């Protein structure tokens, strides 16, 4: 039961993007299409899980005074691994995500989970927590990417849904559209949460 | 002239926060009051310029000659973390007033992706030493500008009647979108 | 154990492990990355030099020409870094392709231009990489813009406003591509002649 809870909290209640509002830079920067959102989410999930496991395993070895530099080195190492492997195996995706792959290292989600969770809990819990948070981040990015791709390019996961000549809302592909999309999605999340709370109270 | 273009480009045309999407966490988190926004911006700008100098030297005198590109991210982030610590200690000793004003923001700068992001961009663009410094200054000033503008608007927002689901961060994002739209008007300036 | 000694030891061990892991991964991936880049370059050359099935890198010392360009009001760094010779299926030379670089609006624009061996005219142009504004400068990738260069020879002016029309709202990007073609062209043609 405890494990399920640790996993599920990342998906909704403590969703890094919509609830905690951390890790915002890649959330806005790479979500011009749904596929980019999935790719970025997967890369972050990998780094998050690996670093959570390692930091949790080393939690009794690392002296608390130098824990922050240790976390940084661990996270930076896994970010670079993802950067190199993605460049080798998925060059097209790597080109689109560009600088935001090495920037996983300064994604507050990673430092946040390392400090608040992984450094205090056993390995298995930390892994589940990392996985849950990562998937929560991934679905949020995918959702934002889907909305922006639909409105901005009239396509979904690369498949054109409207004719080539049809006018699309190009603004959703560029910076201002990203902010506005996230703003309204946040509002939608809040509405759903309020509704859920009401029904659970009535029940 | 070219230095001027780099500066203007970093401040307005490719504003780090509103166009490049770097440094969004502090942008959303520390933009509730103009005064704190200004403090955060000043501290970040300072760290950026110092980091610009050190990462430039490391890149072209260590990483490049010894063919160690894969150590770039870990080394840069450690430099930034160390710089932030140093700046913190230095300020505490020399200028307690400034330290009191900026102190609480300093630790946050390490995880500000604008700092690491700008170091990586400066290296990618193969800027010279002076260009890197100016680029760092521009990035910092651009960050400060976005932060202060946002804080100014959010202060006024307290008196506005925002629809309930949008209240808080939701409306902040939409404002950021409008600011970003305004900044896209600078496209073509340089 | 002394606390500060322990701190240093732990940090050093972690840093060493991290360096070792990264060196290993780098060793493994760098070959694949280089291969990908080569394959990509190859397919781009095939695209700008129709009929080509095999390419060879022309061995030239990188010629660097740094000139101050008054038209774009900034220093345009112009280099022809790579020149490829293309061969068709009977191993006859089809022409050469060169990589040109221009300073665009959002950063460097890298292009690849294919030149016919017989006529000395441009056969095709491909944009290898750019970071121009989506919807404006990014239109340099569109065929209607790129095809303007087809058929141009060294005798043509190849200049925006003369024989090349700039994209609306993206003068800097258009100019960067045009300059990259014109300067790289003369340079590459000379190097190619020398090698024959």
Coordinates of C-alpha atoms in Angstrom, one line a residue:
Chain A
X1 CA 0.0 0.0 0.0
X2 CA 2.8 2.4 1.0
X3 CA 4.6 1.7 -2.3
X4 CA 1.5 2.4 -4.3
X5 CA 1.0 5.7 -2.5
X6 CA 4.6 6.7 -3.2
X7 CA 4.2 6.0 -6.8
X8 CA 0.8 7.6 -7.3
X9 CA 1.5 10.9 -5.6
X10 CA 3.8 11.9 -8.4
X11 CA 1.1 11.4 -10.9
X12 CA -1.4 13.8 -9.4
X13 CA -1.3 15.2 -5.8
X14 CA 2.4 16.1 -6.0
X15 CA 2.7 16.3 -9.7
X16 CA 6.0 18.2 -10.3
X17 CA 4.6 20.3 -13.1
X18 CA 1.1 21.2 -12.2
X19 CA 1.2 20.9 -8.4
X20 CA 4.7 21.7 -7.2
X21 CA 5.5 23.9 -10.2
X22 CA 9.1 22.9 -10.4
X23 CA 11.2 21.9 -13.4
X24 CA 9.5 24.5 -15.5
X25 CA 12.2 25.3 -18.0
X26 CA 12.1 22.1 -20.1
X27 CA 8.3 22.0 -19.5
X28 CA 7.9 25.1 -21.6
X29 CA 10.9 25.0 -23.8
X30 CA 10.6 21.6 -25.5
X31 CA 6.9 21.0 -25.6
X32 CA 6.2 22.4 -29.0
X33 CA 5.2 18.9 -30.0
X34 CA 3.8 15.9 -28.1
X35 CA 6.8 13.6 -29.1
X36 CA 9.3 16.1 -27.7
X37 CA 7.4 16.1 -24.5
X38 CA 7.6 12.3 -24.3
X39 CA 11.3 12.3 -25.1
X40 CA 12.2 14.9 -22.5
X41 CA 10.0 13.2 -19.9
X42 CA 11.7 9.9 -20.6
X43 CA 15.2 11.3 -20.4
X44 CA 14.3 13.1 -17.1
X45 CA 12.7 9.9 -15.7
X46 CA 15.8 7.9 -16.4
X47 CA 18.1 10.4 -14.7
X48 CA 15.7 10.8 -11.8
X49 CA 15.4 7.1 -11.2
X50 CA 19.2 6.4 -11.5
X51 CA 20.2 9.3 -9.3
X52 CA 17.5 8.5 -6.7
X53 CA 18.7 4.9 -6.5
X54 CA 22.3 5.8 -6.2
X55 CA 21.8 8.6 -3.7
X56 CA 19.6 6.4 -1.6
X57 CA 22.2 3.6 -1.7
X58 CA 24.9 6.0 -0.6
X59 CA 22.8 7.8 2.0
X60 CA 24.8 6.4 4.9
X61 CA 28.2 7.0 3.3
X62 CA 27.8 10.6 2.2
X63 CA 28.6 13.1 5.0
X64 CA 25.8 15.6 5.3
X65 CA 28.1 18.6 4.9
X66 CA 29.1 17.7 1.4
X67 CA 25.8 16.0 0.4
X68 CA 24.9 18.8 -2.1
X69 CA 28.1 18.6 -4.1
X70 CA 27.7 14.8 -4.1
X71 CA 24.1 15.0 -5.4
X72 CA 25.2 17.4 -8.0
X73 CA 28.0 15.1 -9.3
X74 CA 25.7 12.1 -9.3
X75 CA 22.9 13.9 -11.2
X76 CA 25.3 15.6 -13.6
X77 CA 26.9 12.3 -14.4
X78 CA 23.6 10.6 -15.3
X79 CA 22.5 13.7 -17.3
X80 CA 25.6 13.5 -19.4
X81 CA 25.1 9.8 -19.9
X82 CA 21.6 10.5 -21.3
X83 CA 23.0 13.3 -23.4
X84 CA 25.6 11.1 -25.0
X85 CA 23.4 8.0 -25.4
X86 CA 20.6 10.0 -26.9
X87 CA 23.0 11.7 -29.3
X88 CA 24.2 8.3 -30.5
X89 CA 20.9 6.5 -30.7
X90 CA 18.3 9.1 -31.3
X91 CA 20.1 12.0 -33.0
X92 CA 17.0 13.7 -34.4
X93 CA 15.3 13.9 -30.9
X94 CA 18.6 15.0 -29.5
X95 CA 18.9 17.9 -31.9
X96 CA 15.4 19.1 -31.0
X97 CA 15.9 18.9 -27.2
X98 CA 19.4 20.3 -27.5
X99 CA 20.7 22.2 -24.6
X100 CA 17.8 21.1 -22.4
X101 CA 19.3 17.6 -22.0
X102 CA 22.4 18.8 -20.1
X103 CA 20.1 21.2 -18.3
X104 CA 18.3 18.2 -16.7
X105 CA 21.1 18.6 -14.1
X106 CA 19.6 21.9 -12.9
X107 CA 16.0 20.7 -13.0
X108 CA 14.8 21.4 -9.6
X109 CA 12.8 18.1 -9.5
X110 CA 16.1 16.1 -9.3
X111 CA 17.7 18.1 -6.5
X112 CA 14.3 18.3 -4.8
X113 CA 13.8 14.6 -4.8
X114 CA 17.4 13.8 -3.8
X115 CA 17.3 16.2 -0.9
X116 CA 13.7 15.5 0.3
X117 CA 13.3 11.8 -0.4
X118 CA 16.1 9.7 -1.8
X119 CA 18.7 10.8 0.8
X120 CA 16.4 9.6 3.6
X121 CA 14.7 6.5 2.3
X122 CA 15.7 2.9 1.4
X123 CA 16.6 2.2 -2.2
X124 CA 13.4 0.6 -3.3
X125 CA 11.2 3.4 -2.0
X126 CA 13.5 6.0 -3.7
X127 CA 13.3 4.1 -7.0
X128 CA 9.5 4.0 -6.9
X129 CA 9.4 7.7 -5.9
X130 CA 11.7 8.6 -8.8
X131 CA 9.6 6.6 -11.2
X132 CA 6.3 8.1 -10.1
X133 CA 7.7 11.6 -10.2
X134 CA 9.2 11.0 -13.6
X135 CA 6.1 9.6 -15.1
X136 CA 4.1 12.5 -13.6
X137 CA 6.5 14.9 -15.3
X138 CA 6.3 12.9 -18.5
X139 CA 2.5 12.9 -18.8
X140 CA 2.4 16.6 -18.0
X141 CA 4.9 17.4 -20.7
X142 CA 3.1 15.2 -23.2
X143 CA -0.2 16.8 -22.4
X144 CA 1.3 20.3 -22.9
X145 CA 3.0 19.1 -26.1
X146 CA -0.2 17.6 -27.4
X147 CA -2.2 20.8 -26.9
X148 CA 0.5 23.0 -28.4
X149 CA 1.1 20.7 -31.4
X150 CA -2.7 20.4 -32.1
X151 CA -3.2 24.2 -32.0
X152 CA 0.1 25.3 -33.4
X153 CA 0.8 22.9 -36.2
X154 CA -2.5 21.1 -36.6
X155 CA -0.9 17.7 -36.1
X156 CA -0.6 15.0 -33.4
X157 CA 2.6 13.0 -32.8
X158 CA 3.7 14.2 -36.2
X159 CA 0.6 13.2 -38.1
X160 CA -1.0 16.1 -39.9
X161 CA -4.7 16.4 -39.0
X162 CA -5.5 19.4 -41.1
X163 CA -4.6 20.1 -44.7
X164 CA -1.3 21.8 -45.4
X165 CA -2.9 25.1 -46.4
X166 CA -5.1 25.4 -43.4
X167 CA -4.2 28.2 -41.1
X168 CA -3.0 27.1 -37.7
X169 CA -2.4 29.1 -34.5
X170 CA 1.4 29.4 -35.1
X171 CA 1.8 31.3 -31.8
X172 CA 1.3 28.0 -29.9
X173 CA 4.5 26.7 -31.4
X174 CA 6.6 29.6 -30.1
X175 CA 7.3 31.1 -26.7
X176 CA 4.2 33.1 -25.8
X177 CA 1.9 30.2 -26.6
X178 CA 3.8 27.9 -24.3
X179 CA 3.2 30.2 -21.3
X180 CA -0.5 30.7 -22.2
X181 CA -1.1 26.9 -22.7
X182 CA 0.5 26.1 -19.3
X183 CA -1.5 28.9 -17.6
X184 CA -4.8 27.5 -18.9
X185 CA -3.9 23.9 -18.2
X186 CA -3.1 24.9 -14.6
X187 CA -6.5 26.5 -14.3
X188 CA -8.1 23.3 -15.7
X189 CA -6.2 21.2 -13.1
X190 CA -7.4 23.4 -10.3
X191 CA -11.0 23.1 -11.5
X192 CA -10.7 19.3 -11.6
X193 CA -9.2 19.2 -8.2
X194 CA -11.8 21.3 -6.7
X195 CA -14.5 19.2 -8.3
X196 CA -12.9 16.0 -7.0
X197 CA -12.6 17.3 -3.5
X198 CA -16.3 18.3 -3.5
X199 CA -17.5 14.9 -4.7
X200 CA -15.3 13.1 -2.2
X201 CA -16.7 15.2 0.6
X202 CA -20.3 14.5 -0.5
X203 CA -19.7 10.8 -0.7
Chain B
X1 CA 29.6 47.3 -32.0
X2 CA 29.4 43.6 -32.1
X3 CA 29.6 43.5 -28.2
X4 CA 26.6 45.9 -28.2
X5 CA 24.7 43.5 -30.4
X6 CA 25.5 40.5 -28.2
X7 CA 24.3 42.5 -25.1
X8 CA 21.1 43.7 -26.7
X9 CA 20.5 40.3 -28.1
X10 CA 20.7 38.7 -24.7
X11 CA 18.7 41.3 -22.9
X12 CA 15.8 41.9 -25.3
X13 CA 15.7 39.8 -28.5
X14 CA 16.5 36.4 -27.0
X15 CA 15.6 37.3 -23.5
X16 CA 16.7 34.4 -21.4
X17 CA 13.4 34.0 -19.5
X18 CA 10.7 35.0 -21.9
X19 CA 12.2 33.7 -25.2
X20 CA 14.7 31.0 -24.3
X21 CA 12.8 29.6 -21.3
X22 CA 15.7 29.6 -19.0
X23 CA 15.5 30.4 -15.3
X24 CA 11.7 30.0 -15.1
X25 CA 11.7 28.5 -11.5
X26 CA 13.0 31.7 -9.8
X27 CA 11.0 33.7 -12.4
X28 CA 7.8 32.2 -11.1
X29 CA 8.9 31.8 -7.5
X30 CA 10.6 35.1 -6.7
X31 CA 8.5 37.6 -8.7
X32 CA 6.0 38.6 -6.1
X33 CA 7.6 41.8 -5.0
X34 CA 9.7 44.2 -7.0
X35 CA 12.3 44.6 -4.3
X36 CA 13.1 40.9 -3.9
X37 CA 13.0 40.5 -7.7
X38 CA 15.6 43.2 -8.0
X39 CA 17.8 41.5 -5.4
X40 CA 17.5 38.1 -7.0
X41 CA 18.3 39.6 -10.4
X42 CA 21.4 41.5 -9.1
X43 CA 22.8 38.4 -7.4
X44 CA 22.2 36.2 -10.5
X45 CA 23.8 38.8 -12.8
X46 CA 26.8 38.9 -10.6
X47 CA 27.2 35.1 -10.5
X48 CA 26.7 34.9 -14.2
X49 CA 29.5 37.3 -15.0
X50 CA 31.9 35.5 -12.7
X51 CA 30.9 32.1 -14.1
X52 CA 31.3 33.4 -17.6
X53 CA 35.0 34.1 -17.0
X54 CA 35.7 30.8 -15.2
X55 CA 33.8 28.5 -17.6
X56 CA 35.4 30.2 -20.6
X57 CA 38.9 29.5 -19.2
X58 CA 38.0 25.9 -18.3
X59 CA 36.4 25.2 -21.6
X60 CA 39.2 26.5 -23.8
X61 CA 42.2 25.7 -21.6
X62 CA 41.2 22.4 -20.0
X63 CA 38.2 20.6 -21.6
X64 CA 39.1 21.4 -25.2
X65 CA 42.9 20.7 -25.1
X66 CA 42.5 17.5 -23.1
X67 CA 39.6 16.3 -25.2
X68 CA 37.2 15.9 -22.3
X69 CA 33.9 17.2 -23.7
X70 CA 31.9 14.7 -21.7
X71 CA 32.9 16.3 -18.4
X72 CA 31.5 19.7 -19.5
X73 CA 28.2 19.5 -17.6
X74 CA 29.5 18.1 -14.3
X75 CA 32.4 20.6 -14.2
X76 CA 30.4 23.6 -15.2
X77 CA 27.7 22.9 -12.6
X78 CA 30.3 22.3 -9.9
X79 CA 32.0 25.6 -10.9
X80 CA 28.7 27.4 -10.6
X81 CA 27.9 25.8 -7.2
X82 CA 31.4 26.7 -5.9
X83 CA 31.1 30.2 -7.3
X84 CA 27.8 30.7 -5.5
X85 CA 29.4 29.6 -2.3
X86 CA 32.4 31.9 -2.8
X87 CA 30.3 34.9 -3.6
X88 CA 28.2 34.2 -0.5
X89 CA 31.3 34.0 1.7
X90 CA 32.9 37.0 0.1
X91 CA 29.8 39.1 0.5
X92 CA 29.4 38.1 4.1
X93 CA 32.9 39.2 4.9
X94 CA 33.1 42.4 2.9
X95 CA 29.6 43.8 2.6
X96 CA 27.2 42.6 5.3
X97 CA 24.5 45.0 4.0
X98 CA 24.5 43.5 0.6
X99 CA 24.8 40.1 2.1
X100 CA 21.7 40.7 4.1
X101 CA 19.8 41.9 1.0
X102 CA 20.9 39.1 -1.3
X103 CA 21.8 36.3 1.1
X104 CA 18.7 34.3 0.9
X105 CA 18.7 34.2 -2.9
X106 CA 22.3 33.1 -3.3
X107 CA 21.8 29.3 -2.7
X108 CA 18.9 29.3 -5.1
X109 CA 21.1 30.5 -8.0
X110 CA 22.9 27.1 -8.3
X111 CA 19.8 25.5 -9.6
X112 CA 18.9 28.4 -11.8
X113 CA 19.2 26.9 -15.2
X114 CA 19.8 30.3 -16.7
X115 CA 23.3 30.2 -15.3
X116 CA 24.3 26.8 -16.6
X117 CA 22.3 27.3 -19.8
X118 CA 24.1 30.5 -20.6
X119 CA 27.5 28.9 -20.0
X120 CA 26.7 26.1 -22.4
X121 CA 25.3 28.6 -25.0
X122 CA 28.4 30.8 -24.7
X123 CA 30.6 27.8 -25.4
X124 CA 28.5 26.6 -28.3
X125 CA 28.6 30.0 -29.9
X126 CA 32.4 30.0 -29.5
X127 CA 32.4 33.5 -28.0
X128 CA 35.7 35.1 -27.2
X129 CA 36.5 35.9 -23.6
X130 CA 35.2 39.5 -23.7
X131 CA 32.1 38.4 -25.7
X132 CA 31.4 35.8 -23.1
X133 CA 31.5 38.4 -20.3
X134 CA 29.2 40.7 -22.2
X135 CA 26.9 37.8 -23.0
X136 CA 26.8 36.9 -19.3
X137 CA 26.1 40.5 -18.3
X138 CA 23.3 40.7 -20.9
X139 CA 21.8 37.4 -19.8
X140 CA 21.8 38.6 -16.2
X141 CA 20.3 42.0 -17.1
X142 CA 17.7 40.3 -19.3
X143 CA 16.8 38.0 -16.4
X144 CA 16.5 40.9 -14.0
X145 CA 14.4 42.9 -16.4
X146 CA 11.9 40.0 -16.9
X147 CA 11.8 39.4 -13.1
X148 CA 11.2 43.0 -12.2
X149 CA 8.6 43.5 -14.9
X150 CA 6.7 40.4 -13.7
X151 CA 6.9 41.5 -10.1
X152 CA 5.5 44.9 -10.9
X153 CA 2.6 43.4 -12.7
X154 CA 2.0 40.8 -10.0
X155 CA 2.0 43.5 -7.3
X156 CA -0.9 45.2 -9.1
X157 CA -2.6 41.9 -9.7
X158 CA -3.4 41.6 -6.0
X159 CA -6.2 44.1 -6.6
X160 CA -7.6 42.4 -9.7
X161 CA -10.5 40.0 -9.7
X162 CA -9.0 36.9 -11.2
X163 CA -11.3 33.9 -12.0
X164 CA -10.7 31.4 -9.1
X165 CA -9.2 28.5 -11.0
X166 CA -6.7 30.9 -12.6
X167 CA -5.7 32.6 -9.4
X168 CA -2.0 32.3 -8.4
X169 CA 0.3 30.6 -10.8
X170 CA -2.2 30.2 -13.6
X171 CA -2.6 33.9 -14.2
X172 CA 1.1 34.4 -13.7
X173 CA 1.8 32.1 -16.7
X174 CA -0.7 33.9 -18.9
X175 CA 0.9 37.3 -18.0
X176 CA 4.3 35.8 -18.8
X177 CA 2.8 34.7 -22.1
X178 CA 1.7 38.3 -22.8
X179 CA 5.2 39.6 -21.8
X180 CA 6.8 37.1 -24.0
X181 CA 4.5 38.2 -26.9
X182 CA 5.6 41.8 -26.2
X183 CA 9.3 40.8 -26.3
X184 CA 8.8 39.0 -29.6
X185 CA 8.3 42.5 -30.9
X186 CA 12.0 43.0 -30.5
X187 CA 12.7 40.3 -33.1
X188 CA 14.5 42.0 -36.0
X189 CA 16.0 44.7 -33.7
X190 CA 19.5 43.3 -34.2
Chain C
X1 CA 38.0 8.7 10.8
X2 CA 38.4 12.4 10.8
X3 CA 35.3 14.1 9.6
X4 CA 36.9 16.4 7.0
X5 CA 39.1 13.6 5.7
X6 CA 36.0 11.5 5.2
X7 CA 34.3 14.3 3.3
X8 CA 37.2 14.7 1.0
X9 CA 37.5 11.0 0.4
X10 CA 33.8 10.5 -0.3
X11 CA 33.7 13.4 -2.7
X12 CA 36.9 12.3 -4.5
X13 CA 35.6 8.7 -4.9
X14 CA 32.3 9.8 -6.2
X15 CA 33.9 12.2 -8.7
X16 CA 36.4 9.5 -9.8
X17 CA 33.6 7.0 -10.4
X18 CA 31.6 9.6 -12.3
X19 CA 34.6 10.5 -14.5
X20 CA 35.3 6.8 -15.2
X21 CA 31.6 6.1 -16.1
X22 CA 31.4 9.1 -18.4
X23 CA 34.7 8.3 -20.1
X24 CA 33.4 4.8 -20.8
X25 CA 30.1 6.0 -22.1
X26 CA 31.8 8.6 -24.2
X27 CA 34.2 6.0 -25.6
X28 CA 31.2 3.9 -26.6
X29 CA 29.0 6.6 -28.1
X30 CA 31.5 8.9 -29.8
X31 CA 32.0 6.4 -32.6
X32 CA 28.3 6.1 -33.2
X33 CA 27.8 9.8 -33.1
X34 CA 30.5 10.4 -35.6
X35 CA 29.0 7.7 -37.8
X36 CA 25.6 9.3 -37.6
X37 CA 27.0 12.7 -38.6
X38 CA 28.8 11.2 -41.6
X39 CA 25.7 9.3 -42.7
X40 CA 23.6 12.5 -42.4
X41 CA 26.2 14.5 -44.3
X42 CA 26.2 11.8 -47.0
X43 CA 22.5 11.9 -47.5
X44 CA 22.6 15.7 -47.7
X45 CA 25.3 15.5 -50.4
X46 CA 23.2 13.0 -52.3
X47 CA 20.4 15.5 -52.1
X48 CA 22.3 18.5 -53.5
X49 CA 24.3 16.4 -56.0
X50 CA 21.7 14.3 -57.9
X51 CA 23.0 11.0 -59.1
X52 CA 25.8 10.8 -56.5
X53 CA 26.2 7.4 -54.8
X54 CA 29.5 7.9 -53.1
X55 CA 31.4 10.8 -51.6
X56 CA 34.9 11.6 -50.7
X57 CA 36.2 14.3 -48.4
X58 CA 38.5 16.7 -50.2
X59 CA 41.6 17.1 -48.2
X60 CA 42.1 20.8 -47.7
X61 CA 43.6 22.9 -45.0
X62 CA 40.6 24.8 -43.5
X63 CA 40.7 28.1 -45.2
X64 CA 39.5 30.8 -43.0
X65 CA 38.5 34.1 -44.3
X66 CA 37.4 36.6 -41.7
X67 CA 36.0 39.7 -43.4
X68 CA 34.2 42.7 -42.2
X69 CA 30.9 42.8 -44.0
X70 CA 29.4 46.3 -44.2
X71 CA 26.0 45.0 -45.6
X72 CA 25.1 43.0 -42.5
X73 CA 26.8 45.5 -40.2
X74 CA 28.6 42.8 -38.3
X75 CA 31.6 40.7 -38.7
X76 CA 30.6 37.7 -40.7
X77 CA 32.9 34.7 -40.2
X78 CA 33.0 32.8 -43.4
X79 CA 34.7 29.5 -43.6
X80 CA 34.5 26.7 -46.0
X81 CA 35.2 23.9 -43.6
X82 CA 34.5 20.8 -45.7
X83 CA 34.4 20.0 -49.4
X84 CA 33.1 16.7 -50.7
X85 CA 33.7 15.2 -54.2
X86 CA 30.7 13.2 -55.4
X87 CA 30.9 10.1 -57.6
X88 CA 28.1 8.4 -59.5
X89 CA 27.5 4.7 -60.0
X90 CA 30.1 4.5 -62.8
X91 CA 32.6 6.2 -60.5
X92 CA 32.6 9.3 -62.6
X93 CA 32.8 12.7 -60.8
X94 CA 29.4 14.3 -60.5
X95 CA 30.7 17.5 -58.9
X96 CA 31.5 18.9 -55.5
X97 CA 29.6 20.0 -52.4
X98 CA 30.8 22.4 -49.8
X99 CA 29.7 23.4 -46.4
X100 CA 29.2 27.1 -45.9
X101 CA 28.5 29.0 -42.7
X102 CA 26.9 32.4 -42.2
X103 CA 25.9 34.4 -39.2
X104 CA 22.1 34.3 -39.1
X105 CA 19.7 36.0 -36.7
X106 CA 19.6 33.3 -34.0
X107 CA 23.1 31.9 -34.5
X108 CA 25.2 30.2 -37.2
X109 CA 23.5 28.9 -40.3
X110 CA 25.3 25.9 -41.9
X111 CA 24.4 25.1 -45.5
X112 CA 25.6 22.5 -48.0
X113 CA 25.8 23.5 -51.7
X114 CA 26.2 21.1 -54.6
X115 CA 28.0 22.2 -57.7
X116 CA 27.9 20.5 -61.1
X117 CA 31.3 19.3 -62.4
X118 CA 30.7 20.2 -66.0
X119 CA 28.8 23.5 -66.0
X120 CA 30.1 24.8 -62.7
X121 CA 26.5 25.7 -61.8
X122 CA 24.8 25.1 -58.4
X123 CA 22.6 22.0 -58.5
X124 CA 21.1 22.2 -55.1
X125 CA 21.3 23.8 -51.6
X126 CA 20.5 22.2 -48.3
X127 CA 20.3 23.8 -44.9
X128 CA 22.2 21.6 -42.4
X129 CA 21.5 23.5 -39.2
X130 CA 20.1 26.8 -38.1
X131 CA 18.5 28.4 -35.1
X132 CA 16.4 31.0 -36.8
X133 CA 12.9 32.1 -35.7
X134 CA 10.3 29.5 -36.4
X135 CA 7.9 30.8 -39.1
X136 CA 10.2 33.6 -40.2
X137 CA 13.8 32.8 -40.6
X138 CA 13.2 29.1 -40.6
X139 CA 11.7 29.5 -44.1
X140 CA 15.2 29.4 -45.5
X141 CA 14.6 25.6 -45.5
X142 CA 11.7 25.9 -47.9
X143 CA 12.3 24.9 -51.5
X144 CA 11.0 28.1 -53.0
X145 CA 13.9 30.0 -51.3
X146 CA 16.6 27.4 -51.7
X147 CA 15.8 26.8 -55.4
X148 CA 16.7 30.4 -56.2
X149 CA 20.3 29.4 -56.0
X150 CA 20.0 26.5 -58.5
X151 CA 21.8 27.3 -61.8
X152 CA 23.9 30.1 -60.4
X153 CA 27.6 30.1 -61.4
X154 CA 30.6 32.0 -60.2
X155 CA 29.8 34.7 -62.7
X156 CA 26.5 35.5 -61.1
X157 CA 26.4 38.2 -58.4
X158 CA 24.6 35.9 -55.9
X159 CA 23.4 38.7 -53.7
X160 CA 20.2 39.6 -52.0
X161 CA 18.4 42.3 -54.0
X162 CA 20.2 41.4 -57.2
X163 CA 19.5 37.9 -58.2
X164 CA 18.2 36.5 -54.9
X165 CA 14.9 37.6 -53.3
X166 CA 15.0 37.9 -49.5
X167 CA 12.3 36.2 -47.5
X168 CA 9.7 38.6 -46.1
X169 CA 10.6 39.5 -42.5
X170 CA 13.8 37.5 -42.6
X171 CA 16.3 39.6 -44.3
X172 CA 19.1 38.7 -42.0
X173 CA 18.6 35.0 -42.4
X174 CA 18.3 35.3 -46.2
X175 CA 21.4 37.4 -46.4
X176 CA 23.3 35.0 -44.2
X177 CA 22.5 32.1 -46.5
X178 CA 23.3 34.1 -49.6
X179 CA 26.7 35.3 -48.2
X180 CA 27.5 31.8 -47.2
X181 CA 26.9 30.6 -50.7
X182 CA 28.8 33.3 -52.5
X183 CA 31.9 33.3 -50.3
X184 CA 32.1 29.6 -49.9
X185 CA 31.5 29.0 -53.6
X186 CA 34.6 30.9 -54.8
X187 CA 36.7 29.3 -52.0
X188 CA 35.5 25.8 -52.6
X189 CA 35.8 26.1 -56.4
X190 CA 39.4 27.2 -56.1
X191 CA 40.2 24.3 -53.8
X192 CA 38.4 21.9 -56.0
X193 CA 40.3 23.1 -59.1
X194 CA 43.6 22.8 -57.3
X195 CA 42.8 19.2 -56.4
X196 CA 42.1 18.1 -60.0

